[in-house]
Short mmCIF file of C-alpha atoms in Angstrom, two decimals:
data_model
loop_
_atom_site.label_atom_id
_atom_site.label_comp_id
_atom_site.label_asym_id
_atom_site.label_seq_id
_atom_site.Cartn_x
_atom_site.Cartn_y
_atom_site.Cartn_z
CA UNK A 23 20.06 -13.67 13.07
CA UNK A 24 21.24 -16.73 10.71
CA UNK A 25 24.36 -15.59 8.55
CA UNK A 26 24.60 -12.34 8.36
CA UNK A 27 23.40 -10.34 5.45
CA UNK A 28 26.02 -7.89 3.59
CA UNK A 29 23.09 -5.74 2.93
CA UNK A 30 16.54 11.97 -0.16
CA UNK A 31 16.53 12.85 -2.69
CA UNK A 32 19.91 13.05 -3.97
CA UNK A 33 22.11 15.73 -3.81
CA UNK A 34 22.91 18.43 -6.47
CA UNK A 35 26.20 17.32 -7.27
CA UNK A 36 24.16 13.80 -8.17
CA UNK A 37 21.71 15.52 -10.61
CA UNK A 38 24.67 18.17 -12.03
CA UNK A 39 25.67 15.49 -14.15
CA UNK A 40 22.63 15.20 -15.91
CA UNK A 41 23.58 17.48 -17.95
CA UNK A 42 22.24 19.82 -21.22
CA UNK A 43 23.47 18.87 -24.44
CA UNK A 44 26.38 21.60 -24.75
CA UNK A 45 27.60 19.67 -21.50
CA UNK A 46 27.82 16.33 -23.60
CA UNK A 47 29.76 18.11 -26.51
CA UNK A 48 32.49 19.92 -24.10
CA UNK A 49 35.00 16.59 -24.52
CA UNK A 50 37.61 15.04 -22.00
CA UNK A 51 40.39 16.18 -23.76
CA UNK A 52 40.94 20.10 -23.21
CA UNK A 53 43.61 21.68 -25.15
CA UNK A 54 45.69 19.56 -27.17
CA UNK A 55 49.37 20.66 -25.48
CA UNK A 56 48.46 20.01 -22.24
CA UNK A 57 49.24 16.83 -20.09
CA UNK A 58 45.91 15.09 -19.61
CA UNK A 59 46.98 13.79 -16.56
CA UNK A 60 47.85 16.96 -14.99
CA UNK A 61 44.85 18.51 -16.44
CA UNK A 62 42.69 16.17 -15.09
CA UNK A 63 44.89 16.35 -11.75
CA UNK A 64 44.19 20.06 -11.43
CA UNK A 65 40.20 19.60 -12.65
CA UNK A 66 39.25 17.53 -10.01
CA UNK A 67 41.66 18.47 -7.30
CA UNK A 68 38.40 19.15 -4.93
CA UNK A 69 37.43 15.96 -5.18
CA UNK A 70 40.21 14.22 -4.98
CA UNK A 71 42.67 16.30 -2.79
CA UNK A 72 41.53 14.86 0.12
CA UNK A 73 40.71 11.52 -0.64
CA UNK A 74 41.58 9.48 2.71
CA UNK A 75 44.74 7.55 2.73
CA UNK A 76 42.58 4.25 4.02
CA UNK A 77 41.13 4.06 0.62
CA UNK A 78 43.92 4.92 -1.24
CA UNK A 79 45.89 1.61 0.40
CA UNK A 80 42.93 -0.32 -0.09
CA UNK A 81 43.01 1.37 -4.03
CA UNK A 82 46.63 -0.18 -3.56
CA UNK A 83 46.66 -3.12 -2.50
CA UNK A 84 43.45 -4.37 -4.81
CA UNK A 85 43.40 -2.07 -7.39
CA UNK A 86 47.28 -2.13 -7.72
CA UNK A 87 47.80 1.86 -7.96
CA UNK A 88 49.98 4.31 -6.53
CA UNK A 89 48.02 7.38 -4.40
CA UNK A 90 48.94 9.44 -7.63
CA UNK A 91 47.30 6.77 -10.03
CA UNK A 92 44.32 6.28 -7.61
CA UNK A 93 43.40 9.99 -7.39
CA UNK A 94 44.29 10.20 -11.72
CA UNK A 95 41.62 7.40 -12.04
CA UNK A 96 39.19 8.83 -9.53
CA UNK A 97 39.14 12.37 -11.57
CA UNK A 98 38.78 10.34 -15.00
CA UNK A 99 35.83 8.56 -13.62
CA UNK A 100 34.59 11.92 -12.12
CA UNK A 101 35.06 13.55 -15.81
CA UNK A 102 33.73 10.45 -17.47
CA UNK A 103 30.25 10.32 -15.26
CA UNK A 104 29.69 14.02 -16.21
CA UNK A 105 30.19 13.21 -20.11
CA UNK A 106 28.08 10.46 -19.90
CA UNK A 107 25.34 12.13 -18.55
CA UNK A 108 25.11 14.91 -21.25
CA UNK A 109 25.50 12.39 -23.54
CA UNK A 110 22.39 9.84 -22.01
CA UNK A 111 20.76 13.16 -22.41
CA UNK A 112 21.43 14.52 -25.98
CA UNK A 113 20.97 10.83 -27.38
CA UNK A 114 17.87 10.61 -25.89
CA UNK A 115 16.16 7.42 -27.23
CA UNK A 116 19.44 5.98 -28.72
CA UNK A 117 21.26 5.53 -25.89
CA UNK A 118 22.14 2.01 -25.14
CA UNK A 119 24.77 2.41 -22.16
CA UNK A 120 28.09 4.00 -20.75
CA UNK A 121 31.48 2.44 -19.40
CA UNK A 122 34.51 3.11 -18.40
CA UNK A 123 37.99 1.04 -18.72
CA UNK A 124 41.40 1.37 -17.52
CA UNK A 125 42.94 3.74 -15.37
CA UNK A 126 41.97 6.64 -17.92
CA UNK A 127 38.71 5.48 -17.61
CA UNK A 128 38.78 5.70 -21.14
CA UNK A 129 34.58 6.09 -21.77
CA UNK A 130 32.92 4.11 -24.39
CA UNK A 131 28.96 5.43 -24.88
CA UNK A 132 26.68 3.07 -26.86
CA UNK A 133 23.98 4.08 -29.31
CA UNK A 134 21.50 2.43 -31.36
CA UNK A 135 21.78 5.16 -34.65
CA UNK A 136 25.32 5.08 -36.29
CA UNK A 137 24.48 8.89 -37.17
CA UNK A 138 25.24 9.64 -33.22
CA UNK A 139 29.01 8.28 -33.31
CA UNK A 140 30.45 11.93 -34.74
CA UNK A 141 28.48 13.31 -31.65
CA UNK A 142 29.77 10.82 -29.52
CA UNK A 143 33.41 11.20 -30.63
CA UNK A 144 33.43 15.32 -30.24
CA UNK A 145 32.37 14.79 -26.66
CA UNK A 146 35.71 12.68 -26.19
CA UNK A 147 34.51 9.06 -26.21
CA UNK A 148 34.76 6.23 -28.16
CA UNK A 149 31.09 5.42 -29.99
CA UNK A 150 29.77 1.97 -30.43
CA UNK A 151 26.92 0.90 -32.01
CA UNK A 152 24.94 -1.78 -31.20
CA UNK A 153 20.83 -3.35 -31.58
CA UNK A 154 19.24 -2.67 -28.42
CA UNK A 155 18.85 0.23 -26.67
CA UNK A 156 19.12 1.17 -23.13
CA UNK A 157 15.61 1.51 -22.43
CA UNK A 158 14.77 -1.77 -24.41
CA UNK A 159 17.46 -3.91 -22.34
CA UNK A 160 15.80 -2.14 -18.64
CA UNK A 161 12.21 -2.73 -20.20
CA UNK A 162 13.19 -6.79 -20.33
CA UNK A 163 14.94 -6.80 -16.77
CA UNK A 164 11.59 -5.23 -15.54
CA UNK A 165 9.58 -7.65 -17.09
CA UNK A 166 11.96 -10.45 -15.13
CA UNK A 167 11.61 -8.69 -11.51
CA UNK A 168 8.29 -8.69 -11.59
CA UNK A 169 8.21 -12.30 -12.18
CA UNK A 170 10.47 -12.87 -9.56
CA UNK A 171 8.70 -10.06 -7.30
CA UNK A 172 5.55 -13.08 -7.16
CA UNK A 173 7.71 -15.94 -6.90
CA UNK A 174 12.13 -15.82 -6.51
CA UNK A 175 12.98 -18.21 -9.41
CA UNK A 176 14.48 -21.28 -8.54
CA UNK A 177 18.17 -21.98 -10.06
CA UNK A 178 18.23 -18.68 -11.03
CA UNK A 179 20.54 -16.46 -8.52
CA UNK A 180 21.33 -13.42 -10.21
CA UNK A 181 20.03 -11.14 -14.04
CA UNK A 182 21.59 -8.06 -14.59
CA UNK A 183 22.10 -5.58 -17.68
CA UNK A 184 25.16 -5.75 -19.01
CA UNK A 185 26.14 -2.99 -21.09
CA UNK A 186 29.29 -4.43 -22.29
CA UNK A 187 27.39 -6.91 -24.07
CA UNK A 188 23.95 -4.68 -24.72
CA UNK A 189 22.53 -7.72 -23.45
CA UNK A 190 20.45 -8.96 -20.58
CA UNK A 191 22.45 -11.55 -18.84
CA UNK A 192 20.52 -14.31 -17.05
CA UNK A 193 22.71 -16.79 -14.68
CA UNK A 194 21.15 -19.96 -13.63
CA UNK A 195 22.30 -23.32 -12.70
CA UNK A 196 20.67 -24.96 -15.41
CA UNK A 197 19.67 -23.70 -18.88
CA UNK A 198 16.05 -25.28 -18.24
CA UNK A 199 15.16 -22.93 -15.28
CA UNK A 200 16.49 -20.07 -17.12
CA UNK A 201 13.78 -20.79 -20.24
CA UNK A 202 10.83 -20.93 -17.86
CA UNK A 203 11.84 -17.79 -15.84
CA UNK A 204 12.00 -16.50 -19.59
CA UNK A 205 9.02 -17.67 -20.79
CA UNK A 206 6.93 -16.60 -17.59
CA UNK A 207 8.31 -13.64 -18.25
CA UNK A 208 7.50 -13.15 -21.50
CA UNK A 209 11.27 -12.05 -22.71
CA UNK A 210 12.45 -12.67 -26.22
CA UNK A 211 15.66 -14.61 -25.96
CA UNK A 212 17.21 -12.25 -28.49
CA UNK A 213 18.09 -9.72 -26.14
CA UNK A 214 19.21 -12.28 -23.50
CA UNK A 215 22.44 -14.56 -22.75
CA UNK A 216 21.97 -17.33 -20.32
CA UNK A 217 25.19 -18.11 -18.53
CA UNK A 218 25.61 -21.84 -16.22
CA UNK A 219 26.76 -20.40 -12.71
CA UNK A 220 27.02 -22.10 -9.47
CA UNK A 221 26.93 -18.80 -7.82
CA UNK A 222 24.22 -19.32 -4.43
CA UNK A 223 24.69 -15.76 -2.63
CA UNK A 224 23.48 -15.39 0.85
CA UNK A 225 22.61 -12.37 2.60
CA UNK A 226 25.39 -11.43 5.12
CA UNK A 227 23.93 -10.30 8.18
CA UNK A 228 25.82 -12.27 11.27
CA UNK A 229 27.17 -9.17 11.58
CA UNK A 230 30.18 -0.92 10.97
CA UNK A 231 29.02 4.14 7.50
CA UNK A 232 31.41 1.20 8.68
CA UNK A 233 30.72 1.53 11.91
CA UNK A 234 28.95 -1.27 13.47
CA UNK A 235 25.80 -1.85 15.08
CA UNK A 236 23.56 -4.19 16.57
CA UNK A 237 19.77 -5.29 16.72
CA UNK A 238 17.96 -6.16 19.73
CA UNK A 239 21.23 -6.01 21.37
CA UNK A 240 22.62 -9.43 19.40
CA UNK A 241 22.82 -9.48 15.78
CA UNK A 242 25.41 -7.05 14.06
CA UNK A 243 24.85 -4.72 10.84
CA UNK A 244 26.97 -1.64 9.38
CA UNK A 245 26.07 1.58 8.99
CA UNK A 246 26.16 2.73 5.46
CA UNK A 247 25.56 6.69 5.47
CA UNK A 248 24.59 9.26 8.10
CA UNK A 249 20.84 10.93 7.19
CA UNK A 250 19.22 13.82 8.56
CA UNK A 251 14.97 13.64 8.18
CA UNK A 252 13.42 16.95 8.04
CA UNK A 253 15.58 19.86 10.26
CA UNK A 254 16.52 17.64 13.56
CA UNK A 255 16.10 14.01 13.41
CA UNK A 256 19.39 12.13 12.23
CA UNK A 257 19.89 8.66 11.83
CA UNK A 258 21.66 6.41 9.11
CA UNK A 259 20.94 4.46 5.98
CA UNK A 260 21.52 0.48 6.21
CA UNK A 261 20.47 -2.81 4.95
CA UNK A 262 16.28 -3.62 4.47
CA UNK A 263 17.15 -7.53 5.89
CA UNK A 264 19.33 -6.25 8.93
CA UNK A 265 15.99 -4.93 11.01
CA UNK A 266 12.19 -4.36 10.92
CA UNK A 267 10.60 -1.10 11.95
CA UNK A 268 10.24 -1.21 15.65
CA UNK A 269 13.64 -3.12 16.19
CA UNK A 270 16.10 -1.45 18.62
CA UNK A 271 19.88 -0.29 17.79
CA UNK A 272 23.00 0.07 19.79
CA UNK A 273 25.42 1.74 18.72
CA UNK A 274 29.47 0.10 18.88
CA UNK A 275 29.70 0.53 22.29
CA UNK A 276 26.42 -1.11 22.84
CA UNK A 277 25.38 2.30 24.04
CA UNK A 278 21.02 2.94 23.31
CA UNK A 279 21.06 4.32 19.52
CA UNK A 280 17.47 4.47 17.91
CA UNK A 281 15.59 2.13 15.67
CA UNK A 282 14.38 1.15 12.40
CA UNK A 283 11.79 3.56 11.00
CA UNK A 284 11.88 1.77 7.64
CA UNK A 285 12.69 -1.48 5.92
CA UNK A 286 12.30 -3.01 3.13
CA UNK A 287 13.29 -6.20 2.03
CA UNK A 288 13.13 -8.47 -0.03
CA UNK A 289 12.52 -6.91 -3.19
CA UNK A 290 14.84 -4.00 -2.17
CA UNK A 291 17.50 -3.58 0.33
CA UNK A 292 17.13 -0.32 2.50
CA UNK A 293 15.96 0.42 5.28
CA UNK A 294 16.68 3.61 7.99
CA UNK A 295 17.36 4.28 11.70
CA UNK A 296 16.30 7.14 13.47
CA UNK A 297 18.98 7.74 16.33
CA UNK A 298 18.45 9.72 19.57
CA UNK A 299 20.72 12.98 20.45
CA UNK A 300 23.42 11.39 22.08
CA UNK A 301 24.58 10.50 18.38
CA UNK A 302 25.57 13.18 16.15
CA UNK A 303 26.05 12.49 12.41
CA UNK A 304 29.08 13.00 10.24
CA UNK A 305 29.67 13.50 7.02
CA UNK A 306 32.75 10.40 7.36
CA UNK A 307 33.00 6.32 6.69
CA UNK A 308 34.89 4.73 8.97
CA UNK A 309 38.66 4.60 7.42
CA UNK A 310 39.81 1.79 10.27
CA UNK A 311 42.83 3.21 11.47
CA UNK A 312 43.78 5.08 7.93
CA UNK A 313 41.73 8.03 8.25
CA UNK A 314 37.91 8.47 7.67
CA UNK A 315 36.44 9.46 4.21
CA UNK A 316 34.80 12.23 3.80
CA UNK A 317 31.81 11.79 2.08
CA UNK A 318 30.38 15.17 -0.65
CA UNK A 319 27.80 13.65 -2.55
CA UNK A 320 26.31 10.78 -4.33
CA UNK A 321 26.70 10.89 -7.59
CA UNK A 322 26.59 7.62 -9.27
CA UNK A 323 30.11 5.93 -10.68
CA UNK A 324 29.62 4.20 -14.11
CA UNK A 325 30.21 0.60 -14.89
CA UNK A 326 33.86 0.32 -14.76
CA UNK A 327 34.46 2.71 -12.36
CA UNK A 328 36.72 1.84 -9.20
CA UNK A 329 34.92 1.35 -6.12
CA UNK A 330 35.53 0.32 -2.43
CA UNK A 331 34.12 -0.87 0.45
CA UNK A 332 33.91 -0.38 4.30
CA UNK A 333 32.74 -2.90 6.61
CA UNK A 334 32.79 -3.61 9.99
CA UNK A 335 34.30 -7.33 9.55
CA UNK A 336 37.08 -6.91 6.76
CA UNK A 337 37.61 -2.95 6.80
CA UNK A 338 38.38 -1.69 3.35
CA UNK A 339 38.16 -3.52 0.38
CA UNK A 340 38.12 -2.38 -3.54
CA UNK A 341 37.35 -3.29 -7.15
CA UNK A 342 35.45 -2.13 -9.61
CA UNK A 343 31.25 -1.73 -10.64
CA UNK A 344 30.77 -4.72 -12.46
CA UNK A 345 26.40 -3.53 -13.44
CA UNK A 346 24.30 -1.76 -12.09
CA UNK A 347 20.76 -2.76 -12.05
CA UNK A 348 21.08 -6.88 -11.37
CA UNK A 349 18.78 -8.55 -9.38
CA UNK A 350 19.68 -11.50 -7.27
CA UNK A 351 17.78 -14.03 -5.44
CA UNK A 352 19.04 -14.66 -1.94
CA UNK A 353 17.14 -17.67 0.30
CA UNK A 354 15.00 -15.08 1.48
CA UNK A 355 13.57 -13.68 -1.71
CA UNK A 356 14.54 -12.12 -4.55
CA UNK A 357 16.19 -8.40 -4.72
CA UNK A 358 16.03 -6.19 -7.18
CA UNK A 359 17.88 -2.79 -8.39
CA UNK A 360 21.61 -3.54 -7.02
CA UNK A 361 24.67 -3.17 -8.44
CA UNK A 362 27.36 -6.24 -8.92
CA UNK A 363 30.78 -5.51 -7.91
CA UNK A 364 34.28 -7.86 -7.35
CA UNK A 365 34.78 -6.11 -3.71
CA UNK A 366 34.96 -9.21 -1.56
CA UNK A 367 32.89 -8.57 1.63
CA UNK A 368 32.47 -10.93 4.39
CA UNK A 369 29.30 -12.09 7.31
CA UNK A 370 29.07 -8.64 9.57
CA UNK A 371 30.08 -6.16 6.36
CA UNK A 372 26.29 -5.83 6.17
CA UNK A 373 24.58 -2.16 5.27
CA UNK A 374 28.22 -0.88 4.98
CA UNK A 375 29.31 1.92 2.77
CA UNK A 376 30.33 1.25 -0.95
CA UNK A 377 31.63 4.92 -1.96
CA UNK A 378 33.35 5.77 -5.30
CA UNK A 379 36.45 8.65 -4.48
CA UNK A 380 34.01 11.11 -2.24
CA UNK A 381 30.73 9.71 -3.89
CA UNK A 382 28.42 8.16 -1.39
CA UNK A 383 27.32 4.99 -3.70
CA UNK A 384 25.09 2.35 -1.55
CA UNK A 385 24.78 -0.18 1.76
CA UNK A 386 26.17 -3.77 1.40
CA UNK A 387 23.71 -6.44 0.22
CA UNK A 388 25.06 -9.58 -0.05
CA UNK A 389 27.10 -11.52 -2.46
CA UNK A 390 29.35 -14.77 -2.39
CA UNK A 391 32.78 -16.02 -1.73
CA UNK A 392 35.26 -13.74 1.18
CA UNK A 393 38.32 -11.85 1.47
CA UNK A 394 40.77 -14.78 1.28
CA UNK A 395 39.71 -15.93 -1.74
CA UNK A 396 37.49 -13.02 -3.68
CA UNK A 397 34.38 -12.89 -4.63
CA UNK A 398 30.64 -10.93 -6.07
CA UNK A 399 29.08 -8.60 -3.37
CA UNK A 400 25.97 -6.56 -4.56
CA UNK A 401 25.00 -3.21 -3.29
CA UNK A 402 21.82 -1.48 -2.89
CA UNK A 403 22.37 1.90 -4.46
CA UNK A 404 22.10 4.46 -1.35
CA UNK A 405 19.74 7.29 -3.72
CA UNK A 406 16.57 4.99 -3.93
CA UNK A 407 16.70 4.62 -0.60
CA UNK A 408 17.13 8.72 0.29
CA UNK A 409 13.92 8.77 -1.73
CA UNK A 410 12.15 6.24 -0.64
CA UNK A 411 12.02 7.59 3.08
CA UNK A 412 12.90 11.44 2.65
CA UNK A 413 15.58 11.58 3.63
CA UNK A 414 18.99 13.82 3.05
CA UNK A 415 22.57 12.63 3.07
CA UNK A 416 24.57 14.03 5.26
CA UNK A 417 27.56 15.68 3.47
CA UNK A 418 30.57 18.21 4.29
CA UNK A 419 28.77 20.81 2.36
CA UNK A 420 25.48 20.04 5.08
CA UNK A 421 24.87 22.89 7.00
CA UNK A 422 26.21 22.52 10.89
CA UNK A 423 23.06 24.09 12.07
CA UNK A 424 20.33 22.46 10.33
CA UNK A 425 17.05 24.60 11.92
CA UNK A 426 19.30 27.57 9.90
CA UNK A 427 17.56 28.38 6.40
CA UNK A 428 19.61 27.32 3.96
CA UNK A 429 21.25 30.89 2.09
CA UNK A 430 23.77 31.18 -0.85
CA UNK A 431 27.31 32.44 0.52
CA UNK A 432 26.85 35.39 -2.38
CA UNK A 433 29.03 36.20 -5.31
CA UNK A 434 28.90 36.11 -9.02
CA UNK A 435 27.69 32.53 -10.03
CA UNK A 436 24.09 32.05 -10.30
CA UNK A 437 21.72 28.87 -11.34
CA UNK A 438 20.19 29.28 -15.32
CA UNK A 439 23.25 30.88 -16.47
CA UNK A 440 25.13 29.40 -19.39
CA UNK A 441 28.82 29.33 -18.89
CA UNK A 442 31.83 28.79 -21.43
CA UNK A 443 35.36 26.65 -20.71
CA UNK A 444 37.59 29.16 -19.00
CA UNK A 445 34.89 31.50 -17.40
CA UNK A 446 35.70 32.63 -13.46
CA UNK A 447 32.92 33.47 -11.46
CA UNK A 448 32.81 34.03 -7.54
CA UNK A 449 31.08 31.60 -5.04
CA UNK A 450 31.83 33.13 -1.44
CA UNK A 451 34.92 33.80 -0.53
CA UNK A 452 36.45 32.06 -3.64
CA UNK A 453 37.01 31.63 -7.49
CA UNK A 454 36.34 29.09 -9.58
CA UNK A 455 37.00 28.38 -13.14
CA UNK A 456 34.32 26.44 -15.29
CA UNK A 457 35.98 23.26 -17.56
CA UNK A 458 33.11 22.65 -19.43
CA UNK A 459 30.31 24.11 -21.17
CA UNK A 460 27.21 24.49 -19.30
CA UNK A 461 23.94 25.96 -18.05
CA UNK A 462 24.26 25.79 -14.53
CA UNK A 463 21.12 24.66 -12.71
CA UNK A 464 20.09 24.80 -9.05
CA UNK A 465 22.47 23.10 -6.87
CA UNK A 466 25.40 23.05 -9.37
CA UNK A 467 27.15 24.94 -7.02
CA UNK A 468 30.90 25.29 -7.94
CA UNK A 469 31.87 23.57 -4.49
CA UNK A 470 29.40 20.90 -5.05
CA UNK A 471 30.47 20.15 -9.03
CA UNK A 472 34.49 19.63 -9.40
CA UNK A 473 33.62 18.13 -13.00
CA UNK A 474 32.47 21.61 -14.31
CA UNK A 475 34.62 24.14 -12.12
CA UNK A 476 38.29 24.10 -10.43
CA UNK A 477 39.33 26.45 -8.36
CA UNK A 478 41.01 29.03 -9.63
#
């Protein structure tokens, strides 16, 4: 292939954050003498326990944090995600966007009604208010892919919504290409900043869940996450541009592997590989040498959030989600739905595995720039693609024996009950101890949600 290209529904512990209102008034803070940092230490200690010491020296070296700080920030973002959520929910209509900044990830929540700020504050983050909401600022992105879904602009590489800004941010190479995108379009310039860029990304496919593979026996991809389809067949989520259905895999030993079931690309970047029985799936991204990450769920990080990399070429890289839901042309076509990040990713890095703490996130895109000097890489966000072909993430709360019926281990928690701060209920052999207010729903198992229950 020319240069490469860095290209299921989702789990309960992804739709646990969506949470009922009580869930968006339980706060960040917790009692007022405790140390937040140990607090939120102790909250999320499931989730971040065993966070793999690869990603916590690639949290080091880019990120500049100590394994302590890295594991504080990953339980703020953990906390924040699950505020957000109730919040998104509660506000309904005047949402307009979340974030998250600094190590704290301190969370800021936009609305479009001033009367929501109180609200806002209780739940433990700071309220802005600003013109446009969230579904206003999506509405006029949509209106731009579908342009670009008929024709990929020219001198116009990459639109996003930024939620810093509550704006739609167009970047072109020349204000003139960015009014006729507009116009054709039919977007009102009042939600929209243009911004000059020389940006040209390029899809990355020269070619590793990190591992790497390879097409037709030449080109090289990454795997991004391990899939099961149905009870028995496994295979792995990866870049739409790295293979067409029909195209033949081997795996990093150039042993016989499986092939592309689905792809789909341009317009998204997905696509899946059904692999034969001599590969068994794990619940891991490659660590390269500094232990593997284990991977519990996919539960989308907010903008802000820290974020890292694996990849086949360059290993493990971090930074932080820059916005989610940017399109970017690439010489092929245009792409839609990905998220912008700083991670630096290099030719071969394609379809690896972004992944937030233990949150599966998406496959490598593309993007510009490399490792020496830093750049933009974009990744296609790995839930769209679970749904667009079946498919289930493989997890370490996935069943060994997946032709088993799935049963509940027993004890005292149970979905549609509505739980206080400082309630202990039973799941299996263990405790747990809810931190927020809740109604638990299907799925929220205490194992599978460290945001609502610790240990205990």
């Amino acid at each position: 292939m020319e240069s490469s290209v860095l290209r299921r529904r989702a789990l309960a512990a992804c739709t646990a954050t969506v949470a009922v209102g009580a869930l968006a008034l339980a706060g960040l803070t917790g009692s007022a003498s405790a140390d937040p940092a140990s607090q939120f230490r102790t909250a999320t200690a499931t989730g971040t326990g065993q966070l793999s010491p690869g990603l916590l020296k690639a949290m080091r070296r880019d990120l500049g944090l100590t394994a302590d700080q890295a594991r504080d920030r990953i339980g703020h973002e953990a906390r924040a995600a699950a505020v957000a959520a109730g919040l998104k929910y509660s506000l309904g209509a005047d949402f307009a966007g979340a974030r998250v900044s600094g190590d704290d990830a301190a969370l800021t929540v936009a609305t479009t009604d001033a009367s929501d700020a109180a609200r806002i504050r209780e739940a433990g983050a700071r309220p802005v208010v600003v013109e446009h909401s969230q579904a206003e600022l999506d509405s006029a992105k949509a209106a731009l892919d579908r342009v670009a879904l008929r024709r990929a602009p020219e001198g116009v590489p990459v639109w996003y919504v930024d939620v810093a800004t509550n704006r739609v941010v167009v970047q072109a190479a020349r204000a003139s290409a960015a009014d006729g995108f507009l116009a054709e379009a039919g977007v009102a310039r009042d939600v929209v900043t243009v911004r000059r860029s020389a940006e040209q990304p390029r899809t990355f496919t020269d070619l590793r869940g990190g591992d790497a593979y390879y097409m037709n026996g030449s080109g090289r991809c990454s795997i991004g996450f391990p899939v099961k389809r149905g009870s028995s067949q496994s295979g792995f989520v990866s870049a739409g541009h790295c293979g067409t259905p029909g195209v033949s895999t081997s795996g990093y030993n150039q042993q016989a592997q499986g092939s592309f079931q689905g792809s789909t690309f341009p317009g998204r970047d997905y696509s899946w590989v059904a692999t034969n029985t001599g590969w068994t799936p794990r619940a891991l991204v490659n660590g390269y040498g500094n232990g593997d990450v284990t991977v519990t769920g996919s539960t989308e990080a907010l903008e802000g959030a820290s974020i890292c990399r694996s990849g086949s070429t360059t290993g493990w890289h971090c930074g932080t989600v820059q916005q989610r839901n940017t399109s970017v042309t690439y010489q092929e076509g245009t792409v839609s739905g990905v998220t912008r990040t700083n991670v630096c990713a290099e030719p071969g890095d394609s379809g690896g595995s972004f992944i937030s703490g233990s949150q599966a996130q998406g496959v490598t895109s593309g993007g510009s720039g490399n490792c020496s000097q830093g750049g933009t890489t974009y990744f296609q966000p790995v839930n769209p693609a679970l749904q667009a072909y079946g498919l289930t993430l493989v997890t370490n709360g996935t069943p060994p024996d997946p032709t088993d019926p799935p049963t509940e281990p027993g004890g005292t928690w149970a979905a549609g009950t509505t739980y206080a701060a400082g309630d202990v209920v039973t799941y299996g052999s263990d405790s747990y101890r809810c931190l927020q207010p809740h109604q638990a729903q299907p799925g929220w198992t205490p194992p599978n949600v460290p945001a609502l229950w610790q240990r205990a």
